Amino acid sequence: MSTTLEKADIGAPITSNAHLLSWVEECARLTRPDRVVWCDGSEEEKERLLALAVSEGVLAPLNKEKRPNSYWSRSNPNDVARVEHLTFICTDTKEEAGPNNNWMSPEEGYQKLGALFEGSMKGRTMYVIPYAMGPIGSPLTKIGIELTDSVYVVLNMGIMTRMGKPALEMLGDSNDFNRGLHSMLDVNPERRYICHFPDDNTIWSVGSAYGGNVLLGKKCLALRIGSHLGRNEGWMAEHMLIMGVESPEGETTYVAAAFPSACGKTNFAMLIPPAAFDGWKVWTVGDDICWMRPGPDGRLWAINPENGYFGVAPGTNYATNPNAMRTVEHGSLFTNVALTKDGDVWWEGMDGEVPEELTDWQGRPWRKGSAEKAAHPNSRFTAPMQNNPMLSPRVNDPAGVPISAIIFGGRRSTTIPLVLQSFNWTHGVYLGATMGSETTAAAVGKVGVVRRDPMAMLPFCGYDMGRYFGHWLQMANRIPHLPRVFQVNWFRKGEGGRFLWPGYGENMRILKWIVDRANGRAAGLETPFGWVPRRSDLNMDGLDIDPADVDAAMALRPDEWRAELEDQAEHFAKYSATMPRELVLMRELLMARLARS
Ligand code: GTP
Ligand code: SPV
Ligand code: MN
């Protein structure tokens, strides 16, 4: 791998795992760091690294009274979101990666990035980050090791994962761990690549220092490699939140929901029911990633592999998401938000008056009324899930939680109704497979254009999407008690571009219908598209909304659907080589039903 043959100094390892030691040695020989530091995940280590990050200008401490134990960070303005065009799946054949992924051969990937890694950590420290994705000891948990030259990555991974000694102990002497290698290089988009080698359980990331590109446990391992492992091992890795919905009688129903990036997972997972839902509680299990497998009781059981939230800051406030605001009150890192005069954070959509003066996300002075945003639209908080007042008591349960309902939702100004229940599993898979959504700032590129984002996994499915649909259909054979499948759309617009549905906490009105349907208790109306609630089936107590708006949000308009179904045909054609026939027929069946209605 490297041209240097002498042994590299790998510091003071805190493991005797020979596979791990030799791999760290190999990577150190390639990247030639000045020193190697093994992360044990202790409090002392965290304090030491925070102090170091502050002294190096990577983090700035926030006001200790207003935002205790919290820090502000700014990334390079060229490095503010995931880069889908620079993300690759490196498999032997292009077909394995599918039309949904960029592809490189493993040889090319290792060679191209290997050349960039060559000596890339000279003058820097290589941190060895052992981490667990999932509760320690759960049969679903996977161990990863990330090697990085970014102290920012270490501190974020310390919040987002179960990092350090417990992960190493769980690994023991095993060779079964994800090998992640990351170097910032000079944070240059010309030298930025995120490459996945599913056959080697390996991830190489260069040239970025931001979020999903570099916190390798998250999108890279938990979704791209995870989806590949899931298919081989008979489970599912999904871009989903997980919530427990507790009724006044104390019965908790677990729901998983896939919404594309920046389309409301964190908000929905932290929902606080409105007053009319006295006694109802929503508990957060996870806000971004869900690993599910069939349990011995024939149900589908889910864990959240993460330990924290890397959430969208703009739009978050005490009115729409009080639990998120409480979660980030202390012990949090903030990336690319604005800074107030008194050393606190600020972003567009926060409660209260807009401050007169701020430091913007690029470190420049900003004045109220400026045409530019003070916080980047994809600015984020990193917060420990333990801070969440409504953290589910089941979050560390190694068995996970049993899922009764799966929800698919996109950001669609038209066409897609507020809520719809599928006729059956295959129809539910069809609803997920045809999901569309308007693009957001979570990835580099144009914002607000509708694209097909099946199961919210377009940027994250680590293999051919048609085969992924097949895996979803296949799972039905192994789950006698299948979750019910729903589709929602909080983002339908009326005249003047206003949202028809108030969203946020009010989504409880829809969620209750979903939970009741999943438990076989609520009425609905059969339409050619699926089951829908009548207005009388929804509890609208205390909601000041024009009934015509609810009807418009629920409407199924034949003209919109003709265009939708045409677009779906194009989408399916893209995956025609592997598209399961059931899904093609589902679309045709719907066309036939429409022609008659
Ligand atoms: P990722 O972390 O990128 O995967 O995103 P996410 O799905 O967790 O999205 P998040 O909950 O952070 O929401 C993103 C944006 O959608 C924020 O600007 C929210 O204010 C907005 N949003 C969330 N829920 C609703 C809703 O019910 N209605 C409306 N209109 N906007 C919402
Ligand atoms: C997403 O884009 O879906 C995220 C943020 O959750 S990142 O970790 O940057 O991918
Ligand atoms: Mn996400």
XYZ file of C-alpha atoms and ligand atoms in Angstrom:
640
model
C 0.000 0.000 0.000
C 2.861 2.357 0.818
C 6.305 2.909 -0.537
C 7.779 3.433 2.948
C 8.779 0.070 4.388
C 9.933 0.943 7.900
C 7.451 0.321 10.708
C 5.251 3.254 11.614
C 4.860 4.450 15.196
C 1.271 3.797 16.236
C 1.439 5.432 19.648
C 0.087 3.590 22.688
C -2.602 1.198 21.473
C -5.383 0.388 23.934
C -6.118 -2.967 22.302
C -4.307 -6.194 21.524
C -6.533 -6.968 18.513
C -3.920 -8.026 15.964
C -6.156 -7.255 12.941
C -6.746 -3.755 14.194
C -3.107 -3.132 15.109
C -1.811 -4.220 11.738
C -4.409 -2.159 9.858
C -3.629 0.991 11.874
C 0.065 0.354 11.195
C -0.622 0.021 7.487
C -2.627 3.266 7.396
C -0.010 5.127 9.447
C 2.664 3.980 6.996
C 0.564 5.377 4.169
C -0.471 8.692 5.709
C 2.629 9.258 7.930
C 1.108 11.215 10.838
C 3.444 12.805 13.387
C 1.663 10.866 16.114
C -1.155 8.374 16.594
C -3.688 8.883 19.406
C -6.067 6.109 20.487
C -9.429 7.410 21.683
C -10.806 5.739 24.809
C -13.995 7.822 24.966
C -13.307 9.098 28.504
C -14.426 12.444 29.931
C -10.753 13.475 30.462
C -10.008 12.764 26.832
C -12.990 14.834 25.712
C -11.905 17.802 27.856
C -8.340 17.549 26.533
C -9.492 17.413 22.893
C -11.962 20.272 23.367
C -9.156 22.414 24.789
C -6.928 21.441 21.881
C -9.653 22.222 19.315
C -10.154 25.646 20.910
C -6.415 26.379 20.953
C -6.198 25.417 17.270
C -9.184 27.603 16.356
C -11.276 24.594 15.213
C -13.901 25.355 17.874
C -14.880 28.500 19.758
C -16.412 28.133 23.224
C -19.928 29.584 23.548
C -21.211 31.732 26.424
C -20.927 29.501 29.516
C -24.164 30.800 31.093
C -26.305 30.762 27.958
C -24.950 27.648 26.315
C -22.863 25.604 28.798
C -20.270 23.134 27.498
C -21.059 24.058 23.923
C -18.918 25.115 20.992
C -19.175 26.904 17.669
C -17.496 25.679 14.546
C -17.296 26.904 10.967
C -16.432 24.692 8.040
C -14.734 25.816 4.853
C -17.429 27.594 2.756
C -16.675 25.101 -0.032
C -17.516 22.242 2.342
C -20.999 22.655 3.824
C -23.018 19.568 2.801
C -22.853 16.052 1.444
C -21.398 15.792 -2.053
C -23.349 13.154 -3.935
C -21.386 13.651 -7.170
C -18.136 12.842 -5.324
C -19.511 9.794 -3.508
C -18.669 6.393 -4.997
C -19.495 2.733 -4.510
C -16.470 0.633 -5.404
C -17.587 -2.860 -6.385
C -16.144 -5.303 -8.906
C -18.864 -4.493 -11.411
C -20.722 -1.272 -12.163
C -23.971 -3.263 -12.194
C -23.656 -4.033 -8.463
C -23.561 -0.309 -7.662
C -26.574 0.283 -9.909
C -27.750 3.384 -11.792
C -28.395 5.093 -8.435
C -24.679 5.272 -7.529
C -21.447 6.641 -8.933
C -19.096 3.741 -9.498
C -15.356 3.160 -9.451
C -13.581 -0.190 -9.480
C -11.967 -1.031 -6.121
C -8.537 -0.907 -7.824
C -9.167 2.595 -9.131
C -10.612 3.748 -5.796
C -7.694 2.483 -3.744
C -5.194 3.843 -6.245
C -6.748 7.282 -6.686
C -7.406 7.902 -3.006
C -4.248 6.046 -1.945
C -2.220 8.620 -3.870
C -4.045 11.405 -2.019
C -3.587 9.703 1.378
C 0.157 9.303 0.735
C 1.799 11.396 3.464
C -1.458 13.330 3.996
C -1.126 13.316 7.801
C 2.450 14.641 7.943
C 2.574 17.266 10.658
C -0.801 16.065 11.943
C -2.199 13.647 14.497
C -3.992 10.477 13.458
C -6.821 9.692 15.841
C -7.996 6.095 16.142
C -11.716 6.175 16.910
C -13.293 2.868 17.918
C -17.083 3.153 17.850
C -20.220 1.051 18.059
C -23.245 1.657 15.849
C -26.029 0.375 18.091
C -26.365 -0.419 21.785
C -23.302 -2.185 23.212
C -24.047 -5.907 23.202
C -26.955 -5.830 20.735
C -26.830 -8.552 18.063
C -27.617 -5.831 15.506
C -24.719 -3.572 16.552
C -21.742 -3.113 14.224
C -18.257 -1.979 15.213
C -16.315 0.545 13.188
C -12.895 2.122 13.536
C -12.377 5.546 11.999
C -8.874 6.889 11.509
C -8.943 10.653 11.036
C -6.720 13.707 11.171
C -9.617 15.916 12.280
C -10.183 16.638 15.965
C -13.620 17.975 14.951
C -14.480 14.496 13.679
C -13.361 12.904 16.963
C -15.502 15.280 19.034
C -18.541 14.776 16.811
C -18.121 11.001 16.748
C -17.916 11.130 20.559
C -21.467 12.510 20.579
C -22.918 10.634 17.608
C -21.683 7.140 18.513
C -20.815 4.962 21.489
C -17.128 5.706 21.179
C -14.002 4.319 22.824
C -13.334 1.419 25.182
C -16.808 -0.204 25.250
C -16.679 -0.500 21.449
C -13.196 -2.070 21.580
C -14.334 -4.479 24.274
C -17.298 -5.491 22.149
C -14.950 -6.050 19.185
C -12.529 -8.207 21.194
C -10.100 -10.042 18.912
C -12.499 -10.119 15.988
C -11.579 -8.997 12.496
C -15.213 -8.016 11.864
C -15.075 -4.218 11.948
C -15.573 -1.435 9.441
C -12.311 0.156 8.363
C -12.752 3.902 7.890
C -9.905 6.153 6.847
C -10.379 9.913 6.638
C -8.066 12.808 5.887
C -9.110 16.413 5.387
C -6.145 17.030 3.059
C -6.462 20.736 2.198
C -10.306 20.670 2.094
C -10.316 21.164 -1.647
C -13.344 20.072 -3.703
C -10.929 19.086 -6.480
C -9.488 16.447 -4.176
C -12.686 15.346 -2.432
C -13.939 11.760 -2.649
C -16.027 9.520 -0.464
C -15.456 5.914 -1.531
C -17.146 2.807 -0.181
C -15.716 -0.685 -0.620
C -18.584 -2.915 0.531
C -16.702 -6.157 -0.190
C -13.921 -5.037 2.195
C -16.206 -3.329 4.743
C -14.033 -0.271 4.111
C -14.651 3.480 3.671
C -12.095 6.008 2.420
C -12.947 9.689 2.640
C -10.685 12.564 1.601
C -10.838 16.315 1.195
C -13.857 17.169 3.364
C -14.368 17.988 7.032
C -18.170 18.180 7.089
C -20.966 15.995 8.455
C -22.088 13.041 6.408
C -18.854 13.121 4.383
C -16.616 12.499 7.383
C -18.605 11.131 10.354
C -18.139 7.732 8.772
C -20.439 5.829 11.135
C -23.466 7.756 9.917
C -24.313 7.708 6.196
C -21.250 5.740 5.043
C -21.378 2.801 7.465
C -24.912 2.848 8.856
C -26.575 3.313 5.449
C -24.342 2.671 2.413
C -22.315 -0.240 3.819
C -25.223 -1.100 6.143
C -27.710 -1.553 3.300
C -25.237 -3.910 1.635
C -24.718 -5.911 4.856
C -28.464 -5.917 5.481
C -29.202 -7.442 2.129
C -26.609 -10.169 2.642
C -27.568 -10.847 6.251
C -31.362 -10.509 5.990
C -32.029 -7.180 7.686
C -32.719 -3.578 6.640
C -30.666 -0.375 7.007
C -32.962 2.610 6.487
C -32.924 6.431 6.522
C -35.695 6.508 9.118
C -36.606 8.007 12.447
C -38.035 5.715 15.128
C -40.644 6.893 17.635
C -42.766 5.391 20.388
C -46.351 6.738 20.453
C -47.844 6.280 23.924
C -51.624 6.430 24.370
C -53.346 7.727 27.512
C -53.914 4.053 28.418
C -50.136 3.563 28.452
C -49.898 1.463 25.283
C -46.833 2.341 23.187
C -46.844 1.768 19.413
C -43.506 2.045 17.612
C -43.382 3.746 14.236
C -40.505 4.211 11.754
C -40.593 6.944 9.110
C -38.438 7.668 6.057
C -38.358 11.313 4.945
C -35.526 12.602 2.696
C -32.744 14.792 4.090
C -34.046 17.995 5.701
C -37.673 16.875 5.269
C -38.720 16.543 8.889
C -37.427 13.351 10.558
C -35.881 15.100 13.576
C -38.992 17.248 13.990
C -41.415 14.315 13.721
C -39.309 12.129 16.043
C -39.519 14.856 18.716
C -43.192 15.745 18.209
C -45.113 17.157 21.178
C -48.864 16.419 20.830
C -51.247 19.408 20.917
C -53.580 20.017 23.875
C -56.446 18.023 22.326
C -54.286 14.902 22.696
C -54.241 14.903 26.466
C -52.281 11.936 27.795
C -50.564 11.133 24.480
C -46.764 11.135 24.448
C -44.191 10.704 21.704
C -40.841 9.174 22.700
C -37.791 9.520 20.445
C -35.875 6.341 19.693
C -33.939 7.756 16.737
C -34.051 10.712 14.337
C -32.122 9.600 11.229
C -31.142 5.952 10.960
C -32.969 2.715 11.651
C -31.721 -0.867 11.487
C -34.501 -3.457 11.426
C -34.609 -7.226 11.463
C -37.246 -9.909 11.958
C -37.570 -10.933 15.602
C -38.407 -14.350 17.059
C -42.031 -13.229 17.506
C -42.442 -12.631 13.766
C -42.461 -8.860 14.074
C -39.903 -6.390 12.702
C -37.583 -5.072 15.432
C -35.629 -1.821 15.127
C -32.658 -0.123 16.758
C -31.252 3.348 16.356
C -27.541 2.767 15.722
C -26.672 6.359 16.707
C -26.081 7.991 20.072
C -26.766 11.628 19.192
C -28.434 13.954 16.713
C -26.782 15.782 13.822
C -29.793 17.985 13.178
C -30.726 20.856 10.869
C -30.512 24.126 12.868
C -32.482 26.660 10.736
C -36.201 26.572 11.446
C -35.690 24.932 14.854
C -37.388 26.904 17.654
C -39.306 26.522 20.931
C -42.665 26.826 19.135
C -42.198 24.107 16.504
C -39.680 21.792 18.206
C -39.235 22.502 21.933
C -37.600 19.115 22.555
C -34.848 19.858 20.039
C -34.272 23.295 21.584
C -33.985 21.699 25.044
C -31.674 19.046 23.646
C -29.201 21.683 22.404
C -29.299 23.825 25.558
C -25.952 22.381 26.687
C -23.200 19.968 25.707
C -23.657 20.576 21.986
C -21.531 21.464 18.985
C -22.858 23.886 16.370
C -21.555 23.958 12.804
C -22.089 26.914 10.436
C -24.721 28.702 12.532
C -24.397 32.421 13.340
C -22.922 33.800 16.560
C -24.524 36.516 18.714
C -22.690 39.440 20.335
C -22.909 37.699 23.706
C -21.469 34.432 22.459
C -24.608 32.412 21.848
C -25.810 30.760 18.636
C -28.475 32.017 16.239
C -30.125 30.827 13.056
C -32.975 31.822 10.773
C -36.306 30.792 12.285
C -35.139 30.900 15.918
C -37.576 32.338 18.508
C -37.617 36.030 19.342
C -36.387 39.143 17.608
C -33.766 38.934 14.896
C -30.577 40.319 16.516
C -29.297 43.659 15.181
C -25.784 42.325 14.693
C -24.310 38.866 14.353
C -21.228 37.079 13.159
C -22.384 35.011 10.213
C -21.493 31.385 9.452
C -18.455 32.553 7.485
C -17.175 34.643 10.398
C -18.172 37.969 8.809
C -20.080 40.794 10.521
C -23.805 40.578 9.693
C -26.538 43.194 10.163
C -30.293 42.731 10.520
C -31.950 43.156 7.127
C -29.011 41.726 5.230
C -30.006 39.877 2.077
C -27.700 37.012 3.011
C -28.514 34.325 5.532
C -26.633 34.558 8.825
C -26.646 30.791 9.321
C -25.999 28.396 6.436
C -29.258 26.643 5.376
C -27.577 23.304 6.152
C -26.051 24.476 9.444
C -26.389 21.786 12.095
C -26.229 20.958 15.780
C -24.540 17.867 17.184
C -26.206 16.936 20.465
C -26.155 13.886 22.750
C -29.457 12.005 22.658
C -29.366 11.853 26.488
C -30.189 15.584 26.411
C -33.585 14.883 24.816
C -36.339 15.204 27.458
C -38.439 12.687 25.524
C -35.715 10.125 24.875
C -37.330 6.699 24.761
C -36.493 4.520 27.773
C -36.082 1.688 25.239
C -33.296 3.426 23.292
C -30.513 1.227 24.690
C -32.539 -1.983 24.608
C -30.334 -4.494 22.731
C -33.479 -6.119 21.303
C -34.730 -2.816 19.878
C -38.435 -1.968 19.573
C -41.176 -3.721 17.538
C -42.313 -1.639 14.546
C -46.086 -1.523 13.854
C -46.126 1.144 11.136
C -43.747 2.430 8.478
C -44.312 5.895 7.025
C -42.890 7.306 3.795
C -42.979 11.063 3.321
C -41.562 13.568 0.885
C -41.581 17.298 0.353
C -44.189 17.719 -2.379
C -45.992 20.982 -3.204
C -48.630 19.071 -5.168
C -50.145 15.642 -5.871
C -49.298 13.637 -2.733
C -52.053 13.724 -0.081
C -51.575 14.492 3.602
C -51.885 10.798 4.429
C -52.596 7.518 2.697
C -52.435 3.890 3.839
C -51.254 1.203 1.437
C -53.461 -1.778 0.640
C -50.729 -4.246 1.575
C -46.941 -4.632 1.920
C -46.230 -4.765 -1.824
C -48.313 -1.653 -2.378
C -46.459 -0.048 0.543
C -43.124 -0.884 -1.081
C -44.493 0.716 -4.255
C -45.348 3.898 -2.304
C -41.783 3.978 -0.932
C -40.199 3.130 -4.275
C -42.009 5.967 -6.051
C -41.377 8.601 -3.372
C -40.480 12.002 -4.758
C -39.226 15.037 -2.918
C -38.045 18.566 -3.579
C -34.273 18.782 -3.050
C -32.890 20.597 0.016
C -29.637 22.173 1.223
C -28.533 18.896 2.855
C -26.643 18.044 -0.326
C -24.675 20.281 -2.670
C -26.750 21.158 -5.766
C -29.937 22.873 -6.878
C -32.601 23.225 -4.164
C -36.365 22.771 -4.681
C -36.526 20.470 -7.710
C -38.604 17.294 -7.442
C -36.527 14.164 -7.747
C -37.372 10.543 -7.058
C -35.858 9.597 -3.714
C -37.060 6.044 -3.069
C -37.472 5.320 0.653
C -35.379 8.526 1.212
C -32.423 6.285 0.303
C -31.361 7.623 -3.106
C -28.095 9.104 -1.730
C -27.566 6.224 0.708
C -28.439 2.884 -0.877
C -25.066 1.168 -1.303
C -26.141 -1.107 -4.164
C -28.518 -1.326 -7.108
C -31.851 0.276 -6.219
C -33.931 -2.302 -8.136
C -32.371 -5.071 -6.058
C -32.996 -2.989 -2.934
C -36.713 -2.908 -3.831
C -36.470 -6.681 -4.261
C -34.959 -6.961 -0.776
C -37.886 -4.992 0.669
C -40.364 -7.345 -1.049
C -38.359 -10.387 0.052
C -38.461 -9.343 3.707
C -42.222 -10.026 3.722
C -41.526 -13.765 3.573
C -39.645 -13.520 6.861
C -42.023 -11.245 8.789
C -45.397 -12.873 9.559
C -46.576 -9.729 11.377
C -45.717 -7.018 8.878
C -45.903 -3.349 9.818
C -48.651 -1.389 8.067
C -47.296 1.071 5.489
C -48.346 4.720 5.092
C -47.451 7.763 3.022
C -47.588 11.366 4.303
C -46.921 14.834 2.905
C -46.666 17.795 5.302
C -45.513 20.111 2.511
C -48.446 20.478 0.103
C -48.983 24.081 -0.900
C -51.948 26.273 -1.634
C -52.248 29.614 -3.420
C -49.315 31.969 -2.898
C -47.082 29.047 -1.976
C -48.331 28.747 1.610
C -48.336 25.349 3.329
C -51.884 23.921 3.519
C -51.155 21.919 6.660
C -49.685 23.489 9.840
C -47.289 20.572 10.402
C -44.972 20.010 13.394
C -46.965 19.156 16.584
C -50.220 19.157 14.600
C -48.900 16.130 12.709
C -50.086 14.212 15.794
C -53.581 14.339 14.275
C -52.336 12.262 11.361
C -50.043 10.133 13.501
C -52.943 9.086 15.737
C -54.929 7.878 12.723
C -51.857 5.939 11.559
C -51.333 4.332 14.970
C -55.033 3.473 15.262
C -55.056 1.973 11.771
C -51.899 -0.030 12.555
C -53.666 -1.351 15.656
C -56.803 -2.112 13.619
C -58.953 0.507 15.317
C -59.702 3.421 12.979
C -62.088 3.829 10.094
C -61.000 4.908 6.627
C -62.146 5.236 3.089
C -60.935 3.063 0.227
C -59.787 5.006 -2.854
C -57.942 3.871 -5.992
C -54.755 5.144 -4.317
C -55.107 3.489 -0.927
C -56.978 4.021 2.335
C -57.512 7.604 3.504
C -59.188 9.138 6.544
C -62.396 11.084 6.095
C -62.235 14.470 7.807
C -64.440 12.998 10.553
C -61.869 10.242 11.165
C -59.278 12.830 12.239
C -59.325 14.567 15.622
C -59.255 18.269 14.700
C -60.172 19.603 18.175
C -58.538 22.918 18.946
C -57.072 23.341 15.468
C -58.002 26.602 13.799
C -57.872 25.561 10.181
C -60.148 26.128 7.194
C -61.729 22.709 6.413
C -61.198 23.544 2.741
C -57.433 23.551 3.386
C -57.599 20.078 4.898
C -59.589 18.893 1.894
C -57.043 20.490 -0.460
C -54.184 18.862 1.460
C -55.970 15.496 1.170
C -57.105 15.891 -2.438
C -56.303 13.220 -5.035
C -56.415 15.082 -8.351
C -56.557 12.975 -11.534
C -54.633 15.564 -13.604
C -51.768 15.675 -11.095
C -51.769 11.891 -10.925
C -51.534 11.466 -14.689
C -48.317 13.504 -14.661
C -47.117 11.684 -11.553
C -47.626 8.249 -13.092
C -45.847 9.270 -16.276
C -42.884 10.443 -14.250
C -42.948 7.204 -12.250
C -42.642 5.274 -15.504
C -39.450 7.174 -16.334
C -38.148 6.517 -12.847
C -38.866 2.794 -13.115
C -37.259 2.653 -16.559
C -33.990 3.795 -15.027
C -33.889 0.610 -12.967
C -35.532 -1.647 -15.556
C -32.734 -4.231 -15.437
C -33.550 -5.170 -11.859
C -36.941 -3.627 -11.101
C -39.225 -6.202 -9.431
C -42.196 -6.970 -11.639
C -44.640 -6.578 -8.745
C -43.852 -2.863 -8.590
C -44.253 -2.359 -12.323
C -47.626 -4.070 -12.067
C -48.598 -1.974 -9.038
C -48.224 1.128 -11.169
C -50.211 -0.383 -14.017
C -52.925 -1.518 -11.647
C -53.254 2.024 -10.345
C -53.428 3.350 -13.926
C -56.195 0.857 -14.682
C -58.119 1.824 -11.552
C -57.776 5.511 -12.464
C -59.013 4.945 -16.002
C -62.225 3.492 -14.552
C -62.804 6.015 -11.739
P -31.695 15.186 7.910
O -31.018 15.361 9.217
O -31.075 16.007 6.806
O -31.837 13.761 7.487
O -33.151 15.878 8.022
P -34.522 15.609 8.806
O -35.395 14.741 7.975
O -34.270 15.171 10.207
O -35.195 17.050 8.774
P -35.605 18.078 9.946
O -36.575 17.484 10.933
O -34.369 18.636 10.502
O -36.410 19.196 9.132
C -35.842 19.948 8.127
C -36.664 21.153 7.779
O -38.038 20.816 7.555
C -36.646 22.209 8.872
O -36.433 23.458 8.279
C -38.015 22.121 9.470
O -38.422 23.343 10.015
C -38.882 21.660 8.310
N -40.050 20.872 8.782
C -40.015 19.798 9.601
N -41.259 19.331 9.874
C -42.115 20.123 9.196
C -43.544 20.150 9.071
O -44.284 19.340 9.630
N -44.072 21.118 8.256
C -43.280 22.026 7.609
N -43.877 22.940 6.838
N -41.930 22.046 7.719
C -41.345 21.102 8.498
C -28.665 14.035 5.715
O -28.223 14.768 4.803
O -29.584 13.209 5.499
C -28.150 14.170 7.088
C -27.005 15.065 7.315
O -28.669 13.539 7.989
S -25.453 14.375 6.905
O -24.971 13.611 8.067
O -24.539 15.463 6.590
O -25.609 13.475 5.781
Mn -30.330 12.185 7.261
